[in-house]
Amino acid sequence: MSRHPKVVPWRSEGEISLLRDWFYSNDCRERALSRVKAYQTRGPVPQSIETTANLVSAVLNDNERNDSYSVRLGYSMAIVRFVNGMLDPYQKSREAISMYTLAKFANLPSFFVELRHVATHEGLPSLELLREGTRRAIDWLWDNFWSLNSHDTAAAEMESAEYNIRRETVKELMRQWRRMRRSDPTKEVKPGDGSTDGQQYWKLVKEIQNALQKDEIAFMDTLYTMNVLIPTGKDGSVKKSALDPSIRLFDPLLDALNNDGFVDRLARYGLDMVDAQPGPFDWTPKEYREEQEEEQETSNKDYYSSIVHWIKHFITPRNKRGSKPWLDDADSLIEHCLESPRPWNVEILQHYVDKVPSANNRVKTLVQDMANQINFESTNSNKRKVEEIEAEVNSFSKRLRKEQDQTINDTPNEADDWSVCQNWSPRPIGVL
């Protein structure tokens, strides 16, 4: 939860309720637009309120004083901004998602997406179609925003907008860091360095620390998802060859930020992101697991694999003399991986037992058992070949047939059975 108060343009919940009534009353719409303009001078306005104002303004401009083309242009602009404003918050993927897919997430009828497409890429739609689309858009906003607890909904939109602003701020600071350190990413700058470069270095570090303190979640989210720790190309695919250089670039910064267990929380945040990815249950038979894994995009696999690479880096002992370990409480991370034996967690555990000499022998045995159970490729090198299995099956079949033949041959003939003596008569035992 944010430690900072939320600042909104309105003074009370009643103002939002009054604004709603004005928007949906034909006689008070001008007052509603004036109120929104006043709010905009005080700060950002929630997207739903601004979008409603745009649509209502287009309706009010639809009169005899304005020519048909200007009216159509106003309607089209309002529709385009309505669709963009409602769907942009759902565009959180590193790769572009189609408007139709986003509309499903937002429960927005595809009619609006189609109308936006026509208004953007083709000729302006007819006036009748634009009027109908605007009316339906205003109705949709009533059902999905105004008829709800509009004050809480507006406050949530404000918080979401502020969150995105904080993310963009962090991203810009990371760009500055990259530009500053690109020529020599491993150059050490000691605290108190009075040179021009040293002053610029620690000034930027201070700004980054302030951004971290304002919103740690937004800060960590930016590091993992906005082309910072994990380098990506223009198409959104991970540049795996640039991952180790990225580690060298950001290690000094993370070292400067690593107070009060920040890197512990950064590692756990990344692990939670990987754990949240869609995937098969861990003990699913391998052949079915592979079928499901084929459905996942390679780019996503590379992305999650890169997060795991960073986590493995954090649990690796540091070679530099005098450097404290990245993690203050590595045992907590290892315990989580042991409790959740998913493939990537086992990969982290295997790296841990390989790189940390003090790892408990019991943990090593448990990790090996987990790896065998999940059928990691690294543990499948001793698999028996198909030819060996077929040879054993054939040998068993021959031995079985031989035993069956022997059983048939050992069956006694009736001629060899016991027979009753012809002159025999029953007598008590011992009497001839």
XYZ file of C-alpha atoms in Angstrom:
432
model
C 0.000 0.000 0.000
C 1.369 3.419 -0.889
C 2.618 5.530 1.996
C 1.719 8.759 0.172
C -1.757 10.337 0.164
C -3.747 10.260 -3.054
C -4.397 13.749 -4.443
C -7.542 14.058 -6.578
C -9.007 17.117 -8.345
C -12.378 16.930 -6.573
C -13.036 17.905 -2.970
C -15.573 15.264 -1.971
C -17.386 12.149 -3.145
C -20.487 14.253 -3.637
C -18.813 16.205 -6.442
C -18.374 13.029 -8.492
C -22.005 12.042 -7.953
C -23.115 15.530 -8.995
C -20.882 15.393 -12.090
C -22.466 12.063 -13.024
C -25.956 13.548 -12.760
C -24.955 16.508 -14.910
C -23.465 14.313 -17.649
C -26.637 12.229 -17.914
C -29.024 15.180 -17.804
C -29.603 16.980 -21.103
C -29.977 20.354 -19.386
C -26.729 20.235 -17.373
C -24.172 18.828 -19.795
C -22.523 22.199 -20.392
C -21.977 22.522 -16.632
C -20.439 19.037 -16.548
C -17.942 19.974 -19.268
C -17.009 23.179 -17.434
C -16.452 21.207 -14.219
C -14.160 18.720 -15.984
C -12.125 21.596 -17.474
C -11.730 23.001 -13.960
C -10.568 19.587 -12.692
C -7.996 19.387 -15.487
C -6.370 22.608 -14.288
C -5.795 20.972 -10.880
C -4.191 17.760 -12.118
C -4.794 14.506 -14.027
C -8.405 13.424 -14.479
C -9.468 9.739 -14.596
C -9.754 8.369 -18.126
C -13.444 7.496 -17.768
C -14.360 11.057 -16.788
C -12.281 12.617 -19.562
C -13.686 10.172 -22.125
C -17.255 10.917 -21.075
C -16.529 14.618 -21.470
C -15.142 14.067 -24.980
C -18.210 12.099 -26.066
C -20.674 14.571 -24.552
C -18.789 17.469 -26.147
C -19.116 15.771 -29.551
C -22.866 15.412 -28.993
C -23.231 19.093 -28.072
C -21.303 20.124 -31.194
C -23.780 18.219 -33.358
C -25.970 21.169 -34.315
C -26.944 23.226 -37.344
C -24.201 25.799 -36.761
C -21.485 23.250 -37.607
C -21.066 21.590 -40.986
C -21.471 17.835 -41.330
C -17.765 17.124 -41.836
C -16.745 18.955 -38.631
C -19.400 17.090 -36.659
C -18.281 13.727 -38.053
C -14.660 14.589 -37.284
C -15.554 15.475 -33.690
C -17.499 12.258 -33.206
C -14.690 10.182 -34.757
C -12.038 11.726 -32.518
C -14.182 11.098 -29.430
C -14.746 7.451 -30.421
C -11.042 6.857 -31.116
C -10.006 8.362 -27.778
C -12.749 6.403 -26.000
C -11.507 3.050 -27.326
C -7.837 3.898 -26.784
C -8.471 5.156 -23.276
C -10.467 2.111 -22.228
C -8.053 -0.454 -23.689
C -4.609 1.060 -23.075
C -4.531 -0.011 -19.388
C -4.851 -3.642 -20.534
C -1.870 -3.355 -22.887
C 0.674 -4.540 -20.297
C 2.384 -7.211 -22.349
C 5.877 -6.694 -23.723
C 4.428 -7.529 -27.137
C 1.525 -5.714 -28.770
C -1.876 -7.346 -28.228
C -4.650 -6.841 -30.764
C -7.447 -4.413 -29.970
C -10.018 -7.197 -30.270
C -8.251 -9.267 -27.612
C -7.965 -6.271 -25.297
C -11.652 -5.510 -25.839
C -12.520 -8.970 -24.502
C -10.483 -8.268 -21.373
C -12.270 -4.938 -20.877
C -15.711 -6.348 -21.721
C -15.930 -3.743 -24.492
C -18.107 -4.725 -27.498
C -16.107 -5.299 -30.672
C -18.423 -2.818 -32.416
C -16.386 0.035 -30.921
C -13.086 -1.474 -32.074
C -14.434 -1.794 -35.621
C -15.762 1.762 -35.578
C -12.408 3.042 -34.324
C -10.626 1.160 -37.118
C -12.841 2.698 -39.785
C -12.458 6.206 -38.348
C -8.674 5.837 -38.127
C -7.716 3.993 -41.297
C -10.603 4.568 -43.704
C -12.966 7.397 -44.532
C -14.989 9.006 -41.751
C -18.059 6.889 -40.888
C -21.518 8.209 -41.652
C -23.102 10.690 -39.267
C -25.859 8.227 -38.336
C -23.340 5.511 -37.443
C -21.231 7.920 -35.382
C -24.278 9.170 -33.472
C -25.290 5.601 -32.679
C -21.747 4.661 -31.655
C -21.435 7.683 -29.369
C -24.782 6.973 -27.722
C -23.748 3.372 -27.070
C -20.359 4.488 -25.739
C -21.999 6.852 -23.242
C -24.333 4.032 -22.170
C -21.349 1.680 -21.774
C -19.596 4.209 -19.536
C -22.711 4.410 -17.388
C -22.856 0.642 -16.959
C -19.133 0.178 -16.345
C -18.170 3.353 -14.498
C -20.800 5.855 -13.452
C -23.419 3.420 -12.114
C -20.785 1.813 -9.917
C -19.208 3.525 -6.934
C -17.812 6.190 -9.220
C -15.701 7.868 -6.534
C -13.827 4.657 -5.702
C -13.562 3.741 -9.382
C -12.217 7.170 -10.277
C -9.716 7.007 -7.412
C -8.563 3.584 -8.631
C -8.084 4.978 -12.146
C -6.095 7.863 -10.719
C -3.882 5.427 -8.813
C -3.351 3.344 -11.969
C -2.371 6.448 -13.946
C 0.026 7.544 -11.207
C 1.520 4.047 -11.139
C 2.249 4.204 -14.874
C 3.819 7.641 -14.457
C 6.126 6.284 -11.753
C 7.110 3.392 -14.018
C 7.967 5.771 -16.858
C 10.027 7.873 -14.450
C 12.045 4.830 -13.410
C 12.525 3.794 -17.031
C 13.920 7.229 -17.917
C 16.330 7.065 -14.966
C 17.500 3.661 -16.196
C 18.107 5.134 -19.653
C 20.297 7.778 -18.061
C 22.188 5.089 -16.144
C 22.739 3.082 -19.305
C 24.078 6.118 -21.159
C 26.390 7.017 -18.288
C 27.826 3.515 -17.832
C 27.844 2.274 -21.412
C 31.513 3.105 -22.109
C 32.840 1.310 -19.002
C 30.122 -0.579 -17.084
C 32.563 -2.093 -14.565
C 34.244 1.195 -13.621
C 34.163 1.658 -9.856
C 33.072 5.039 -8.507
C 33.658 5.380 -4.783
C 31.388 7.402 -2.477
C 32.634 10.958 -2.081
C 34.280 11.061 -5.503
C 34.540 14.804 -6.177
C 35.257 14.544 -9.886
C 32.670 15.701 -12.400
C 31.903 12.103 -13.377
C 31.735 11.079 -9.731
C 29.298 13.852 -8.840
C 27.055 13.011 -11.796
C 27.204 9.320 -10.863
C 26.096 9.757 -7.252
C 23.516 12.386 -8.162
C 21.852 9.898 -10.505
C 22.085 7.130 -7.897
C 20.339 9.438 -5.410
C 17.523 10.148 -7.882
C 17.103 6.416 -8.480
C 17.030 5.769 -4.724
C 14.274 8.366 -4.354
C 12.245 6.662 -7.093
C 12.707 3.346 -5.300
C 11.484 4.784 -2.010
C 8.394 6.322 -3.615
C 7.075 3.023 -4.984
C 9.178 -0.118 -4.653
C 6.668 -2.313 -6.494
C 6.559 -0.002 -9.528
C 10.360 0.170 -9.401
C 10.838 -3.621 -9.443
C 8.109 -4.054 -12.047
C 9.930 -1.609 -14.315
C 13.256 -3.391 -13.880
C 11.796 -6.714 -14.998
C 9.271 -5.684 -17.644
C 10.466 -2.498 -19.365
C 13.711 -3.464 -21.108
C 15.975 -2.775 -18.133
C 17.393 -5.900 -16.488
C 16.149 -8.059 -19.354
C 17.181 -6.544 -22.712
C 14.660 -6.896 -25.523
C 14.601 -6.007 -29.197
C 12.116 -3.808 -31.035
C 9.891 -6.831 -31.634
C 9.770 -7.580 -27.900
C 11.938 -10.707 -28.113
C 14.616 -11.226 -25.470
C 18.202 -10.562 -26.552
C 19.786 -13.501 -24.736
C 23.293 -12.555 -25.844
C 22.921 -9.201 -24.051
C 21.854 -10.695 -20.720
C 25.308 -11.089 -19.164
C 26.381 -7.589 -20.322
C 23.180 -6.320 -18.701
C 24.240 -7.955 -15.435
C 27.619 -6.223 -15.596
C 25.898 -2.918 -16.393
C 23.416 -2.939 -13.515
C 25.406 -4.759 -10.821
C 26.988 -1.537 -9.460
C 23.578 0.156 -9.287
C 21.926 -2.776 -7.513
C 24.859 -2.842 -5.123
C 24.265 0.825 -4.275
C 20.515 0.205 -3.826
C 20.884 -2.965 -1.773
C 19.872 -1.631 1.620
C 17.440 -3.333 4.000
C 17.239 -6.448 1.815
C 16.147 -4.790 -1.445
C 17.797 -7.423 -3.653
C 16.115 -10.160 -1.556
C 12.760 -8.620 -2.399
C 13.777 -8.083 -6.035
C 14.719 -11.761 -6.382
C 11.495 -12.909 -4.731
C 9.437 -10.545 -6.915
C 11.017 -12.063 -10.014
C 10.418 -15.582 -8.730
C 6.765 -14.759 -8.081
C 6.476 -13.519 -11.681
C 7.879 -16.804 -12.969
C 5.640 -18.834 -10.651
C 2.610 -16.948 -11.971
C 3.220 -17.950 -15.582
C 0.701 -20.362 -17.124
C 2.088 -23.862 -17.316
C 1.397 -27.510 -16.604
C 1.396 -28.949 -13.111
C 4.844 -30.111 -12.162
C 4.188 -33.815 -11.912
C 2.323 -34.066 -15.195
C 3.793 -36.956 -17.253
C 6.618 -35.637 -19.379
C 5.004 -36.422 -22.742
C 1.896 -34.388 -21.837
C 3.966 -31.621 -20.297
C 5.917 -31.242 -23.542
C 2.683 -30.928 -25.522
C 1.559 -28.068 -23.289
C 4.963 -26.405 -23.347
C 4.883 -26.322 -27.154
C 1.901 -24.000 -26.927
C 3.908 -21.371 -25.034
C 5.652 -18.787 -27.174
C 9.424 -19.012 -27.383
C 9.735 -15.332 -26.495
C 7.897 -15.906 -23.203
C 10.123 -18.871 -22.403
C 13.196 -16.736 -23.036
C 11.757 -13.961 -20.879
C 11.066 -16.198 -17.872
C 14.372 -17.970 -18.384
C 16.089 -14.580 -18.190
C 14.412 -13.827 -14.862
C 15.648 -17.184 -13.561
C 19.125 -16.259 -14.830
C 19.070 -13.108 -12.707
C 17.882 -15.043 -9.637
C 20.707 -17.543 -10.098
C 23.077 -14.580 -10.279
C 21.741 -13.256 -6.970
C 22.316 -16.551 -5.128
C 25.826 -17.008 -6.547
C 28.601 -16.107 -4.055
C 30.405 -12.923 -5.055
C 34.093 -13.171 -5.908
C 34.949 -9.554 -5.200
C 36.735 -9.198 -1.872
C 34.796 -7.181 0.689
C 31.491 -7.484 -1.157
C 28.612 -8.687 0.936
C 26.326 -11.401 -0.500
C 23.519 -10.188 -2.721
C 20.909 -11.839 -0.513
C 20.633 -11.244 3.217
C 18.316 -14.229 3.563
C 19.097 -16.697 0.781
C 17.666 -19.518 2.921
C 14.171 -18.042 2.568
C 14.409 -18.134 -1.236
C 15.791 -21.679 -1.203
C 13.033 -22.789 1.158
C 10.399 -21.410 -1.210
C 11.937 -23.307 -4.128
C 11.993 -26.514 -2.077
C 8.329 -26.096 -1.166
C 7.333 -25.465 -4.796
C 9.188 -28.052 -6.928
C 8.483 -26.537 -10.309
C 11.067 -26.941 -13.085
C 12.506 -23.427 -12.843
C 12.710 -23.666 -9.051
C 14.606 -26.937 -9.345
C 16.919 -25.260 -11.861
C 17.623 -22.544 -9.272
C 18.202 -25.180 -6.589
C 20.618 -27.113 -8.796
C 22.567 -23.912 -9.394
C 22.574 -23.262 -5.647
C 24.016 -26.652 -4.671
C 26.608 -26.374 -7.471
C 27.795 -22.872 -6.573
C 27.419 -22.750 -2.794
C 29.930 -25.078 -1.071
C 28.144 -24.764 2.261
C 24.902 -26.191 0.883
C 23.483 -28.879 3.161
C 24.080 -32.454 1.934
C 20.485 -33.275 2.715
C 19.385 -30.408 0.462
C 21.671 -31.693 -2.295
C 20.088 -35.148 -2.126
C 16.589 -33.690 -2.115
C 17.341 -31.464 -5.111
C 18.706 -34.426 -7.057
C 15.563 -36.439 -6.297
C 13.376 -33.519 -7.387
C 15.340 -33.155 -10.609
C 14.946 -36.851 -11.375
C 11.216 -36.664 -10.726
C 10.699 -33.714 -13.048
C 12.852 -35.367 -15.747
C 15.250 -32.533 -16.431
C 17.263 -33.107 -19.563
C 20.449 -32.912 -17.497
C 19.338 -35.906 -15.457
C 18.226 -37.944 -18.461
C 21.709 -38.562 -19.865
C 21.781 -42.080 -18.348
C 18.530 -43.155 -19.957
C 18.622 -46.617 -21.480
C 18.497 -46.749 -25.244
C 15.461 -48.136 -27.038
C 17.602 -50.917 -28.548
C 18.673 -52.071 -25.080
C 15.085 -52.182 -23.866
C 13.957 -54.111 -26.972
C 16.813 -56.609 -26.510
C 15.783 -57.201 -22.908
C 12.146 -57.676 -23.918
C 13.152 -60.205 -26.605
C 15.352 -62.067 -24.127
C 12.503 -62.208 -21.650
C 10.131 -63.490 -24.362
C 12.551 -66.293 -25.331
C 13.010 -67.317 -21.698
C 9.241 -67.335 -21.188
C 8.664 -69.533 -24.261
C 11.382 -71.938 -23.100
C 9.775 -72.299 -19.682
C 6.382 -72.856 -21.287
C 7.832 -75.587 -23.550
C 9.509 -77.250 -20.584
C 6.233 -77.279 -18.665
C 4.528 -79.026 -21.578
C 7.306 -81.661 -21.845
C 7.232 -82.393 -18.119
C 3.522 -83.277 -18.109
C 3.199 -87.054 -17.087
C 1.503 -89.589 -19.396
C -1.560 -91.502 -18.226
C 0.361 -94.805 -18.709
C 2.790 -93.815 -16.000
C 0.054 -93.201 -13.436
C -0.664 -95.550 -10.479
C -3.097 -98.453 -11.198
C -5.171 -100.766 -8.938
C -4.038 -104.415 -8.618
C -6.606 -106.785 -10.122
C -6.541 -109.368 -7.213
C -6.618 -106.703 -4.519
C -9.399 -106.699 -1.918
C -9.780 -104.271 0.947
C -8.125 -105.322 4.256
C -7.490 -103.520 7.562
C -4.015 -102.051 7.808
C -1.550 -104.712 8.928
C -3.684 -107.699 7.784
C -2.564 -109.795 4.808
